[in-house]
mmCIF file of C-alpha atoms and ligand atoms in Angstrom:
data_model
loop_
_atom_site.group_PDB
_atom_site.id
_atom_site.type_symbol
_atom_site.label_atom_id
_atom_site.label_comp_id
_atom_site.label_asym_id
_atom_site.label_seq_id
_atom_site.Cartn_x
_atom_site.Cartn_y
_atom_site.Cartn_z
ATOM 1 C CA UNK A 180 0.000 0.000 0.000
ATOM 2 C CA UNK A 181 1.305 3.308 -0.803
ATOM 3 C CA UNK A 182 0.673 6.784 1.558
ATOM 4 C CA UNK A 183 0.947 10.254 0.104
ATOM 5 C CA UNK A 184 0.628 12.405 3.330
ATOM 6 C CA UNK A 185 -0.449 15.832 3.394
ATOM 7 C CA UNK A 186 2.198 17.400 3.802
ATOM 8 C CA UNK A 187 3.998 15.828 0.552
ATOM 9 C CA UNK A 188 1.022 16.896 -2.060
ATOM 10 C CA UNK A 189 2.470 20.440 -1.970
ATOM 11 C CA UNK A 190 5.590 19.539 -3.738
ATOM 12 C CA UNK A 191 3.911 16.950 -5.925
ATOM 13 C CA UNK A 192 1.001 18.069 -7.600
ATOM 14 C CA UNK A 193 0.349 21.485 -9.658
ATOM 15 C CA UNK A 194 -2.459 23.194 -10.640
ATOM 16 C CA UNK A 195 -1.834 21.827 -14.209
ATOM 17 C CA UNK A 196 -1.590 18.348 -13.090
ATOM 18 C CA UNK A 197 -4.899 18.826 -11.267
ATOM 19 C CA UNK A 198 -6.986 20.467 -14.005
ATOM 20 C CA UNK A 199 -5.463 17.549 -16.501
ATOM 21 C CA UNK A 200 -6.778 14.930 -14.253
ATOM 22 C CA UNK A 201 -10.524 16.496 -13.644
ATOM 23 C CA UNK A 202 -10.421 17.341 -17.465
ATOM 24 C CA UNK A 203 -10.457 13.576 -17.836
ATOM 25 C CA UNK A 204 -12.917 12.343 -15.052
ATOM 26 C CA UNK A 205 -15.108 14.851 -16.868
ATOM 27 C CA UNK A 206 -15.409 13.610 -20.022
ATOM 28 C CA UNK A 207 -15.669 9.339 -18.068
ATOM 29 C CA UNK A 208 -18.703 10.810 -16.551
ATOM 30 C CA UNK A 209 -20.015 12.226 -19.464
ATOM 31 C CA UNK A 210 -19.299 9.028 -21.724
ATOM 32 C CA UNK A 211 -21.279 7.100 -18.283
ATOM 33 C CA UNK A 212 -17.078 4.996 -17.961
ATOM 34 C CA UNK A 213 -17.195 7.155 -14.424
ATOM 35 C CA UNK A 214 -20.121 7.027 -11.822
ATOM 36 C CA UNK A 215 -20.405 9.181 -8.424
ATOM 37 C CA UNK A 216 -22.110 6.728 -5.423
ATOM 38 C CA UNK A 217 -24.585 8.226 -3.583
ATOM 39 C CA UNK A 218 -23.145 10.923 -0.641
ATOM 40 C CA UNK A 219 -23.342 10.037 3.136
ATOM 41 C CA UNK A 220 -22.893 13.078 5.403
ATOM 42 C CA UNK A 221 -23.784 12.620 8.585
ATOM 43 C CA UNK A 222 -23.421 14.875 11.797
ATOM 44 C CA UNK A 223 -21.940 12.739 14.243
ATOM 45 C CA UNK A 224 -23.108 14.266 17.670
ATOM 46 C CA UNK A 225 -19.613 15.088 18.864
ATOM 47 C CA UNK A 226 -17.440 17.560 18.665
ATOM 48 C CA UNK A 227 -19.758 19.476 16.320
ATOM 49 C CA UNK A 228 -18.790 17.642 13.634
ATOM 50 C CA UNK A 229 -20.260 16.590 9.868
ATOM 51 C CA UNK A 230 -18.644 13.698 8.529
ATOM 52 C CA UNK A 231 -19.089 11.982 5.400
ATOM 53 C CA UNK A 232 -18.201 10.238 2.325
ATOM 54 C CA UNK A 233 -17.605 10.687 -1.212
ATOM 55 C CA UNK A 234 -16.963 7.960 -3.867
ATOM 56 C CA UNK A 235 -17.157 6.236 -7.296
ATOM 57 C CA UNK A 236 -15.420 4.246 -10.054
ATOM 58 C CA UNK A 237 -14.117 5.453 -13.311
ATOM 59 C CA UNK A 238 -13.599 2.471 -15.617
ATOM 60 C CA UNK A 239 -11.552 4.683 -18.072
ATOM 61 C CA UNK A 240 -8.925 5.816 -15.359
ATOM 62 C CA UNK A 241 -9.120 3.019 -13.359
ATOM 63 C CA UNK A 242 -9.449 5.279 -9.948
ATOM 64 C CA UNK A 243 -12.271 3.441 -7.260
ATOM 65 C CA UNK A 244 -12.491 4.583 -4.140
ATOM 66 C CA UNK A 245 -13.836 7.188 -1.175
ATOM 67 C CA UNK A 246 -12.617 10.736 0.185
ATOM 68 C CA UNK A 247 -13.608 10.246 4.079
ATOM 69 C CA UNK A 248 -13.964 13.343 5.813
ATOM 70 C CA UNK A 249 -15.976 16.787 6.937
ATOM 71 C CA UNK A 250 -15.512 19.437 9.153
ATOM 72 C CA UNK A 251 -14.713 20.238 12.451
ATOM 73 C CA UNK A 252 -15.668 23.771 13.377
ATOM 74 C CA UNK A 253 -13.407 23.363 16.452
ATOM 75 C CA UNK A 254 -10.165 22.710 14.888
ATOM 76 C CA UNK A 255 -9.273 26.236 14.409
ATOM 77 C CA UNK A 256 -8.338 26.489 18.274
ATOM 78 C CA UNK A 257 -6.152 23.770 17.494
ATOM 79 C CA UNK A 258 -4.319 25.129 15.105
ATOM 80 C CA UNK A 259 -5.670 22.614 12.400
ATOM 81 C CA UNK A 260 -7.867 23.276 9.170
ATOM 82 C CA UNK A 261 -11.820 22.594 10.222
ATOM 83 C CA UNK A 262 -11.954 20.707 6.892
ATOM 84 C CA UNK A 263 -10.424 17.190 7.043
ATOM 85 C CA UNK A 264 -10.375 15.119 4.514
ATOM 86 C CA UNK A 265 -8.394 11.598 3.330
ATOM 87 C CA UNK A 266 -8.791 9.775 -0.070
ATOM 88 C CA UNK A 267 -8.671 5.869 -0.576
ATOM 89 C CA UNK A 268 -7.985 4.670 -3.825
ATOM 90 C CA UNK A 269 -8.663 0.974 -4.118
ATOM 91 C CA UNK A 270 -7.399 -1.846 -6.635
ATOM 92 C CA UNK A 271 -10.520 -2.668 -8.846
ATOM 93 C CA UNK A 272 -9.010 -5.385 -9.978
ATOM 94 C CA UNK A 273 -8.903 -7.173 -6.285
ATOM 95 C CA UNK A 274 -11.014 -4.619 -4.211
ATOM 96 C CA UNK A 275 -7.248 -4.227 -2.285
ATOM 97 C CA UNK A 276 -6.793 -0.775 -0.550
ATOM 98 C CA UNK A 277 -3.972 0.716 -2.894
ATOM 99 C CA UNK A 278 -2.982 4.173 -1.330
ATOM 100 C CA UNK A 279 -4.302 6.431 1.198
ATOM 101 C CA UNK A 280 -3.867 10.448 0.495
ATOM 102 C CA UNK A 281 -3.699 13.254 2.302
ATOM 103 C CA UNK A 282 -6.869 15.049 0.802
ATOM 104 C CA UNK A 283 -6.655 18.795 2.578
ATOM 105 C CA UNK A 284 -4.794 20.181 -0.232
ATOM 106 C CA UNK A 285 -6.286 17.984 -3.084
ATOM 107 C CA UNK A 286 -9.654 19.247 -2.569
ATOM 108 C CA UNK A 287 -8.696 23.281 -2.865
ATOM 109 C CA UNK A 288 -7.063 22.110 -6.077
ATOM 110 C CA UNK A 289 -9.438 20.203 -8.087
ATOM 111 C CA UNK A 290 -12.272 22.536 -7.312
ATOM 112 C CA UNK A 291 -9.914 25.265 -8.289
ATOM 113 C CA UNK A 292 -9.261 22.934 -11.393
ATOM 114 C CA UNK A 293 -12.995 22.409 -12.302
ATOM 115 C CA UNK A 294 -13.479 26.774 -12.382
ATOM 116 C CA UNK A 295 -10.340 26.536 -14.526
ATOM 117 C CA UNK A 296 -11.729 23.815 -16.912
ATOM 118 C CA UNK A 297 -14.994 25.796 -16.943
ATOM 119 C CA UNK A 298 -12.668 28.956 -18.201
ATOM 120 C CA UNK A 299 -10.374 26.542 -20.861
ATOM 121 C CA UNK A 300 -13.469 25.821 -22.606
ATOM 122 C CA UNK A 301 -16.331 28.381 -21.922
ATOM 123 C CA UNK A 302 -14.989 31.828 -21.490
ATOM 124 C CA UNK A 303 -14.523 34.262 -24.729
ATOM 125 C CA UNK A 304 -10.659 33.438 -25.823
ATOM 126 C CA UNK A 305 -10.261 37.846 -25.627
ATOM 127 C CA UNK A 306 -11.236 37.528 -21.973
ATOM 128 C CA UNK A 307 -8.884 40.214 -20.026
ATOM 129 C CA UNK A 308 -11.023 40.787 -16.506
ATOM 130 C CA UNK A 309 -11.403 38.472 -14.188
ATOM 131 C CA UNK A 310 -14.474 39.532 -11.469
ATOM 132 C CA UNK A 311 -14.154 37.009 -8.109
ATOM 133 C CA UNK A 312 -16.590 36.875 -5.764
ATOM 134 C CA UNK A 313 -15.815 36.011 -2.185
ATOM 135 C CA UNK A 314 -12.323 36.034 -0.782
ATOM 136 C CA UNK A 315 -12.010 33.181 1.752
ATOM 137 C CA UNK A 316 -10.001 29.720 1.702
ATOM 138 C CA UNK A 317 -10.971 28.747 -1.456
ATOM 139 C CA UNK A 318 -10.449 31.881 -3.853
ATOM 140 C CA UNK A 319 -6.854 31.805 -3.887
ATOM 141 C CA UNK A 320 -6.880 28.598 -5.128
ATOM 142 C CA UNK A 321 -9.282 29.714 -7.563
ATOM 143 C CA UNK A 322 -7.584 32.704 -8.735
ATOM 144 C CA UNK A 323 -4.185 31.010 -9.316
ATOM 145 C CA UNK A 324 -5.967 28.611 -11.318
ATOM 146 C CA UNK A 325 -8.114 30.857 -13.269
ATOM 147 C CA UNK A 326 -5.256 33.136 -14.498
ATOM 148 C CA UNK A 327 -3.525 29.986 -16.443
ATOM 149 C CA UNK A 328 -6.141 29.670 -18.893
ATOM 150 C CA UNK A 329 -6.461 33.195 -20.682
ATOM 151 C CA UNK A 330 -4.254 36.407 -20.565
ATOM 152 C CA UNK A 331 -5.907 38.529 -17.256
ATOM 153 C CA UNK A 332 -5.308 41.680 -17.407
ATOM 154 C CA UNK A 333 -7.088 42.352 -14.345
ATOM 155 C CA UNK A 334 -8.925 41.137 -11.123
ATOM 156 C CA UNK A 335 -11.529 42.942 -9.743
ATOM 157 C CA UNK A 336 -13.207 41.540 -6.326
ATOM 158 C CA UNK A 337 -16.181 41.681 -4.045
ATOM 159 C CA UNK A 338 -16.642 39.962 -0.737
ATOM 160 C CA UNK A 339 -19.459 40.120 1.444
ATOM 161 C CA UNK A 340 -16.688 40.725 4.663
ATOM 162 C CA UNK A 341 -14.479 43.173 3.054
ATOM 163 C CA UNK A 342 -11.850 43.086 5.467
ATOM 164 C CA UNK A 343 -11.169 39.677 4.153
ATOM 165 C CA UNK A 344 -9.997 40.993 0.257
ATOM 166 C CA UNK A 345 -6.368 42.359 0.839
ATOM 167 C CA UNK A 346 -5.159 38.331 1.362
ATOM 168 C CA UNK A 347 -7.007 37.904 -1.772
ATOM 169 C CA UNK A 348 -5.088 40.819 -3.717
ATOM 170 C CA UNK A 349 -2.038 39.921 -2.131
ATOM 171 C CA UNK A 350 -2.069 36.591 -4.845
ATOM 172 C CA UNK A 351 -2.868 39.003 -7.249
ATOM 173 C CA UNK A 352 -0.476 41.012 -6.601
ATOM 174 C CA UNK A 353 2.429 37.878 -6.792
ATOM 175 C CA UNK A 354 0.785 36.808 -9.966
ATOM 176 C CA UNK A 355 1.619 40.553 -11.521
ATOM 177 C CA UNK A 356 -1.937 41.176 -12.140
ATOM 178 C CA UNK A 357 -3.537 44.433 -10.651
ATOM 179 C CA UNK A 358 -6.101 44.572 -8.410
ATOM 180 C CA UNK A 359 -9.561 46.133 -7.065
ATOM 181 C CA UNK A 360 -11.624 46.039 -4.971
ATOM 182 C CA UNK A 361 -15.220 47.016 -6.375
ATOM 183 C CA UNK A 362 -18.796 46.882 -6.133
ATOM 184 C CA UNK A 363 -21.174 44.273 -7.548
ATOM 185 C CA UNK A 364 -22.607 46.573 -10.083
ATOM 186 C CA UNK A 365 -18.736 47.500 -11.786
ATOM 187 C CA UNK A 366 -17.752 43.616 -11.280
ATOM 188 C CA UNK A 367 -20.459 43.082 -13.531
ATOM 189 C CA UNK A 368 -19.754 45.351 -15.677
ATOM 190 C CA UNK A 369 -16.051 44.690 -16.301
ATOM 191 C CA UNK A 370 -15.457 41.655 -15.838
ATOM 192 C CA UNK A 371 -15.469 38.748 -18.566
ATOM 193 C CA UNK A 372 -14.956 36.110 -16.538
ATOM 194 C CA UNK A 373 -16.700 35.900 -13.018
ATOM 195 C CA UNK A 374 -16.012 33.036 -10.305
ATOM 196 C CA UNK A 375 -18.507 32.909 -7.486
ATOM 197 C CA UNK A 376 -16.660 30.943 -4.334
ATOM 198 C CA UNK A 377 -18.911 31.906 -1.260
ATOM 199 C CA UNK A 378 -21.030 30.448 1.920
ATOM 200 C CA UNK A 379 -24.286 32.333 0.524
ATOM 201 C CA UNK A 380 -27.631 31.181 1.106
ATOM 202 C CA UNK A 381 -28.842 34.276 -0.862
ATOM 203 C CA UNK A 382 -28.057 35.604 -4.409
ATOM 204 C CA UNK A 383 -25.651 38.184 -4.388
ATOM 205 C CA UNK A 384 -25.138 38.841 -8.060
ATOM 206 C CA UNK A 385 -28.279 39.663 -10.287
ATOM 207 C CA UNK A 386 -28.941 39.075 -13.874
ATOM 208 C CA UNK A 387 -29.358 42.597 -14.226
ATOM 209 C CA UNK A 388 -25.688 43.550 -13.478
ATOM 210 C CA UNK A 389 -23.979 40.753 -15.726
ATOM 211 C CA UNK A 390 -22.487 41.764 -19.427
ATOM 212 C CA UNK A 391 -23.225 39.655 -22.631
ATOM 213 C CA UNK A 392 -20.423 36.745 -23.132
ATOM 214 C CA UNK A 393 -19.256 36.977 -19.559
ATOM 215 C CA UNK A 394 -18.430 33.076 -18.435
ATOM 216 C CA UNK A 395 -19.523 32.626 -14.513
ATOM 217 C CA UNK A 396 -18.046 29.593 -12.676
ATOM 218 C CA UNK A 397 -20.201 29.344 -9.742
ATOM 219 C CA UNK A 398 -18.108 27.489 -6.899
ATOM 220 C CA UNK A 399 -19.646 27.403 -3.996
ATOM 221 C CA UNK A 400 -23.091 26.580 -3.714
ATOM 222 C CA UNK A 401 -22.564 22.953 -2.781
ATOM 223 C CA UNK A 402 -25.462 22.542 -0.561
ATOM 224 C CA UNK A 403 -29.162 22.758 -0.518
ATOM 225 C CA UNK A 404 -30.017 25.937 0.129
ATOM 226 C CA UNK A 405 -27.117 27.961 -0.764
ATOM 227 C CA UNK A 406 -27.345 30.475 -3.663
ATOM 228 C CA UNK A 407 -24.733 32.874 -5.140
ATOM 229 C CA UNK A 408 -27.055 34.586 -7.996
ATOM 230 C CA UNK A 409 -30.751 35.388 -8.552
ATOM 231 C CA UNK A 410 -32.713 32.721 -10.649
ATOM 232 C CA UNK A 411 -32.699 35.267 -13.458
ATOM 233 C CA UNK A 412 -29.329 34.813 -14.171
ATOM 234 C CA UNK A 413 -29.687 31.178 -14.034
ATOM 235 C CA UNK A 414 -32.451 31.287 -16.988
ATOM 236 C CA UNK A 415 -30.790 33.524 -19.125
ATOM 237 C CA UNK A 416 -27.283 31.748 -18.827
ATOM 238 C CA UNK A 417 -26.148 29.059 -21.478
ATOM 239 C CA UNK A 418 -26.003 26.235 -18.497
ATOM 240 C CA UNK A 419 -23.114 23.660 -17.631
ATOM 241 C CA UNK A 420 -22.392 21.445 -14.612
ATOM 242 C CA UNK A 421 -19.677 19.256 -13.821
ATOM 243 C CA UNK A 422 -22.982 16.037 -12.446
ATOM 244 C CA UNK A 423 -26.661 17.564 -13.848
ATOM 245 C CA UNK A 424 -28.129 15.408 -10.675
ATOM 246 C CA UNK A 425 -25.781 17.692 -8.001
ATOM 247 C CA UNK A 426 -26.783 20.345 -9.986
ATOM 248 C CA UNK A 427 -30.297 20.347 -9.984
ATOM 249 C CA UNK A 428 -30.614 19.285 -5.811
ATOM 250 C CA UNK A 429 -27.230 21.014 -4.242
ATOM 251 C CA UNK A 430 -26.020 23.592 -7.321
ATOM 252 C CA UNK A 431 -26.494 26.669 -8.246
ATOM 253 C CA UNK A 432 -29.024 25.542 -10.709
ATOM 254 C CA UNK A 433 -31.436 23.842 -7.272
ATOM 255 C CA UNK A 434 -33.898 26.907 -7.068
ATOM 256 C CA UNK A 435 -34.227 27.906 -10.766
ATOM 257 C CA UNK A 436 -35.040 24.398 -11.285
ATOM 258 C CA UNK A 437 -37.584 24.534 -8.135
ATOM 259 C CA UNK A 438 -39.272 27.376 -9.699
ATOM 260 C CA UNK A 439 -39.645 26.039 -12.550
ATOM 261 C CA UNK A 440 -37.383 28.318 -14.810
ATOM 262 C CA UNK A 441 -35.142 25.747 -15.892
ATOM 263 C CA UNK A 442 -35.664 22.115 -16.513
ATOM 264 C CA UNK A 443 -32.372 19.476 -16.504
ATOM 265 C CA UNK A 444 -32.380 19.201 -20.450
ATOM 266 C CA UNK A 445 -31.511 22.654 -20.245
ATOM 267 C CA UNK A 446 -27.939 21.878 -18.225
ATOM 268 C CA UNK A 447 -25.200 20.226 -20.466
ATOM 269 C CA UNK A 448 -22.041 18.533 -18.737
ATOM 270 C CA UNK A 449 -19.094 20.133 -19.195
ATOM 271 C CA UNK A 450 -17.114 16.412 -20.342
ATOM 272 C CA UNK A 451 -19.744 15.931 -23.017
ATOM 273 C CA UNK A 452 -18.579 19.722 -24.477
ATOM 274 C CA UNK A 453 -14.747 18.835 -23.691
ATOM 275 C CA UNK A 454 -15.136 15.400 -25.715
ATOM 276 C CA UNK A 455 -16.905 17.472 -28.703
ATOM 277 C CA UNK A 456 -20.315 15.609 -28.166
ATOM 278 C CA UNK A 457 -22.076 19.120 -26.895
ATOM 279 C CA UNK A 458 -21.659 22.555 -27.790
ATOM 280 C CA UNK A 459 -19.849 25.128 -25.430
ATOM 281 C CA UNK A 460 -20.105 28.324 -25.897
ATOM 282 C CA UNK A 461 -21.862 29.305 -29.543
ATOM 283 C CA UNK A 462 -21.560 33.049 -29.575
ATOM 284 C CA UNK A 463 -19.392 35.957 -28.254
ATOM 285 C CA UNK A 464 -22.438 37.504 -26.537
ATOM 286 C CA UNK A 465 -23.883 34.327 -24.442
ATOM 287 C CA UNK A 466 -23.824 34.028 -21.044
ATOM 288 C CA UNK A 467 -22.113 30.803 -20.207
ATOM 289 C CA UNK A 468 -22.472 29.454 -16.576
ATOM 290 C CA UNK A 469 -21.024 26.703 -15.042
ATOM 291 C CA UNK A 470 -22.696 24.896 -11.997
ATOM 292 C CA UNK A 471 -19.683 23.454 -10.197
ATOM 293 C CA UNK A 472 -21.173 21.217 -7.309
ATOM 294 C CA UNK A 473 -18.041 19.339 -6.818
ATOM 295 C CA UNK A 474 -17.944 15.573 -7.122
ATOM 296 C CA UNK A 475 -15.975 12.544 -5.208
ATOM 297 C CA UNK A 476 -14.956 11.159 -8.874
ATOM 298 C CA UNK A 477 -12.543 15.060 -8.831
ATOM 299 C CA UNK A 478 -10.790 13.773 -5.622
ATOM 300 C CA UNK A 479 -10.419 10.292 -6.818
ATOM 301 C CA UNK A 480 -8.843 11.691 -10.114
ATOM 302 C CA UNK A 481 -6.394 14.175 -8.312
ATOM 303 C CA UNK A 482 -5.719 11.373 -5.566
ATOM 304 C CA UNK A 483 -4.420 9.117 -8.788
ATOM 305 C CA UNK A 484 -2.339 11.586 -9.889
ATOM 306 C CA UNK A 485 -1.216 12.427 -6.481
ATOM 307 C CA UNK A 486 -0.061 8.466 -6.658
ATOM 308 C CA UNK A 487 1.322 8.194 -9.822
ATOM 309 C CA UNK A 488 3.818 11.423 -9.428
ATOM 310 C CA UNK A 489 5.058 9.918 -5.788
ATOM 311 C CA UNK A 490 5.690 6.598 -7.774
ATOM 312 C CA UNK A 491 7.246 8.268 -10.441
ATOM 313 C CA UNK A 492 9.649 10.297 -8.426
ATOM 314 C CA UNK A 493 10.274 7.847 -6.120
ATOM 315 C CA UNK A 494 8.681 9.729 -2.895
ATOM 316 C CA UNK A 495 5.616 7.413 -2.432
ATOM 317 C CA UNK A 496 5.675 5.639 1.167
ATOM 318 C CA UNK A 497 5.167 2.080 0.355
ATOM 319 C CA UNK A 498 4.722 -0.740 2.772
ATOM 320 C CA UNK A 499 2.625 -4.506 2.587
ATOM 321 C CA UNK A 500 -0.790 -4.210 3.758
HETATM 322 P P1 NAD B 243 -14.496 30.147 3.678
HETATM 323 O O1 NAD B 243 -15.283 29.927 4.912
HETATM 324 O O2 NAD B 243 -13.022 30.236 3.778
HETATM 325 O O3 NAD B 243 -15.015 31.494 2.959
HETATM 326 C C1 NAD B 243 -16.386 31.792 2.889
HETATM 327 C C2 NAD B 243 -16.617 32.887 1.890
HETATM 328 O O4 NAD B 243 -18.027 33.166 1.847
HETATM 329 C C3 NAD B 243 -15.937 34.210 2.259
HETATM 330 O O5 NAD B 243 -15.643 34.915 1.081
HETATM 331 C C4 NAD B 243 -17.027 34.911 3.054
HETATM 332 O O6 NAD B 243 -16.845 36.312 3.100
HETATM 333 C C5 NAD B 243 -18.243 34.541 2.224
HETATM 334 N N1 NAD B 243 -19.490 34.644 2.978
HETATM 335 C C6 NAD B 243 -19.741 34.200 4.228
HETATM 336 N N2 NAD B 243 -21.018 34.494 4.569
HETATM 337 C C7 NAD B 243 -21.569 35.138 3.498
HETATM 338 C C8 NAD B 243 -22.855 35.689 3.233
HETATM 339 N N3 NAD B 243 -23.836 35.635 4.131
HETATM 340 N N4 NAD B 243 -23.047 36.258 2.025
HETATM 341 C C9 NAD B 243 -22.071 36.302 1.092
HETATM 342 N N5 NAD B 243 -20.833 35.806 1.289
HETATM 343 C C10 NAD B 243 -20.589 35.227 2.480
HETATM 344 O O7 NAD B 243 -14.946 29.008 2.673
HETATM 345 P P2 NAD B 243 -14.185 28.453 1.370
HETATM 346 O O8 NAD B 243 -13.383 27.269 1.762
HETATM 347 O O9 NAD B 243 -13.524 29.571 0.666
HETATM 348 O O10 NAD B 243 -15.429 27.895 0.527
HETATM 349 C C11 NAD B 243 -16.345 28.789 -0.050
HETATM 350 C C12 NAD B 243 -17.567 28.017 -0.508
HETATM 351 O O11 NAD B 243 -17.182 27.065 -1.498
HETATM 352 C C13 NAD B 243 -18.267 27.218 0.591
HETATM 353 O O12 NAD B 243 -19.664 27.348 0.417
HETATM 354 C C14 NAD B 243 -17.837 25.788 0.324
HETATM 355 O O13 NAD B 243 -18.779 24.855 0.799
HETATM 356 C C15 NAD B 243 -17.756 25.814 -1.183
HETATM 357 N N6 NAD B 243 -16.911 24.775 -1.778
HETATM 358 C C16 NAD B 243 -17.349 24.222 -2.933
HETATM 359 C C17 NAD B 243 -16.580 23.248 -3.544
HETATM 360 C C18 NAD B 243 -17.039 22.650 -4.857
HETATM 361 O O14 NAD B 243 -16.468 21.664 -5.288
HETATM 362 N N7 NAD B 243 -17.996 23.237 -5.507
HETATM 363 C C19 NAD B 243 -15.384 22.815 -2.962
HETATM 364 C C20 NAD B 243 -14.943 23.443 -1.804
HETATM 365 C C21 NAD B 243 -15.716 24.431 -1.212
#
């Protein structure tokens, strides 16, 4: 059995490595080689806690297995993250546990893979302003990500607690890309490409305030309930999701769909336009939006990779099991 701890995935895996590997577990679920099992999240009546699982197979990569894990709203005053999270990858061949992986890391970077595979294949190729909404753990990751896949010129940012944007413009800032701080109505209105990575359980932006051919990647509405833009923008958008059923019950696309705006047929994955089976975007003035709910099939994919570069360069911990 092989371990990649946590504090080795660091040095291992880059951004590019990540949005590679959730490029392909894209297009396995969209050719129905990859399947997500159903969720478990339970909270466990101590500590606070919500812990859960995540898992599938992908027959074309050959990844099977489970991120274990949830958060701990306590850890903080430990000095430890308050989302935990470890992947098992298991042999399909023999059901054998193959590697555990140290999934803290992993999961910042294939979500911030899955905005930046949104971008690769969505977003206008002239895109120059990048608009990101919210400014906690996750946007960095997002940011860095983003600004590999078309020529920023510019980031302009909003977050609900303001005080919270300087760490956010400080990556900017070591990227070489200027920065500011704005309000919702001039994010809208400069920005090409907008990523939405908040806790909201209300819209923030409207349809009203969005530009024709702006790309959104909408990030963090990963539960029921939570909601980053008004239904408006939802219906007018050109719609994409990385699973259509996450979309439609957790996404961003959950209360368009409850009202009755949108219907599923309307939502295209994002693997069946990366293969060439689907359309992406079809004209410089759509609105494209992509509903990324986040899937265990991303960690499995990332956790491979995470595997295969230890092997390669000799760093993977291996021992019988
Ligand atoms: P975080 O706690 O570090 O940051 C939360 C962000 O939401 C901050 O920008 C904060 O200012 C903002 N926020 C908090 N309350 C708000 C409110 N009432 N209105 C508007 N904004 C508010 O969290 P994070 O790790 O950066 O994650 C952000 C979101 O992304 C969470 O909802 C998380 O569940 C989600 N997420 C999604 C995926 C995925 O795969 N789609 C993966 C990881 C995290």
């Amino acid at each position: 059995m092989i371990i990649v701890p946590e504090s080795a995935i660091g040095e291992l895996v880059s951004l590019e490595d990540c949005v590679d590997a959730v490029e392909k577990v894209f297009v396995s679920m969209a050719e129905r080689s990859a399947h997500n099992f159903p969720v478990v999240r339970e909270a466990i009546g101590y500590a606070d806690a919500l812990f859960g699982f995540k898992s599938g197979f992908d027959r074309e990569g050959l990844a099977l297995g489970l991120k274990a894990g949830g958060f701990w709203p306590n850890n903080a005053d430990k000095g430890l993250t308050n989302h935990q999270s470890t992947v098992f990858l298991f042999d399909p061949e023999t059901g054998r546990c193959r590697a555990v992986v140290g999934g803290n890391l992993l999961t910042a970077l294939r979500t911030a893979a899955a905005s930046a595979v949104s971008i690769k294949h969505l977003a206008r190729n002239d895109a120059k302003v990048l608009g990101m909404v919210g400014a906690g753990h996750q946007s960095s990751f997002q940011l860095r990500a983003a600004v590999q896949q078309r020529q920023f010129e510019k980031v302009v940012a909003w977050n609900y607690h303001p005080d919270m944007l300087p760490k956010l413009a400080a990556v900017a800032e070591e990227l070489g890309i200027p920065f500011e701080a704005v309000n919702l109505d001039r994010l809208g209105a400069e920005a090409d490409v907008i990523i939405t990575i908040t806790s909201s359980f209300q819209p923030i932006l409207k349809a009203s305030q969005i530009k024709p051919g702006t790309h959104l990647a909408c990030m963090g509405t990963d539960t029921k309930g939570k909601q980053e833009v008004d239904v408006a923008l939802v219906a007018a958008a050109t719609l994409f999701t990385d699973e259509i059923a996450q979309a439609i019950s957790i996404g961003e696309c959950q209360h368009a769909i409850a009202q009755g705006m949108i219907a599923p047929i309307d939502i295209a994955e994002i693997g069946a336009v990366i293969n060439g089976q689907k359309p992406g975007r079809t004209s410089p003035d759509e609105i494209t939006l992509f509903d990324g709910t986040g899937v265990g099939l991303q960690d499995l994919a990332v956790a491979q990779a995470a595997v295969g570069l230890a092997l390669a360069r000799g760093t993977a911990v291996e021992f019988d099991f």
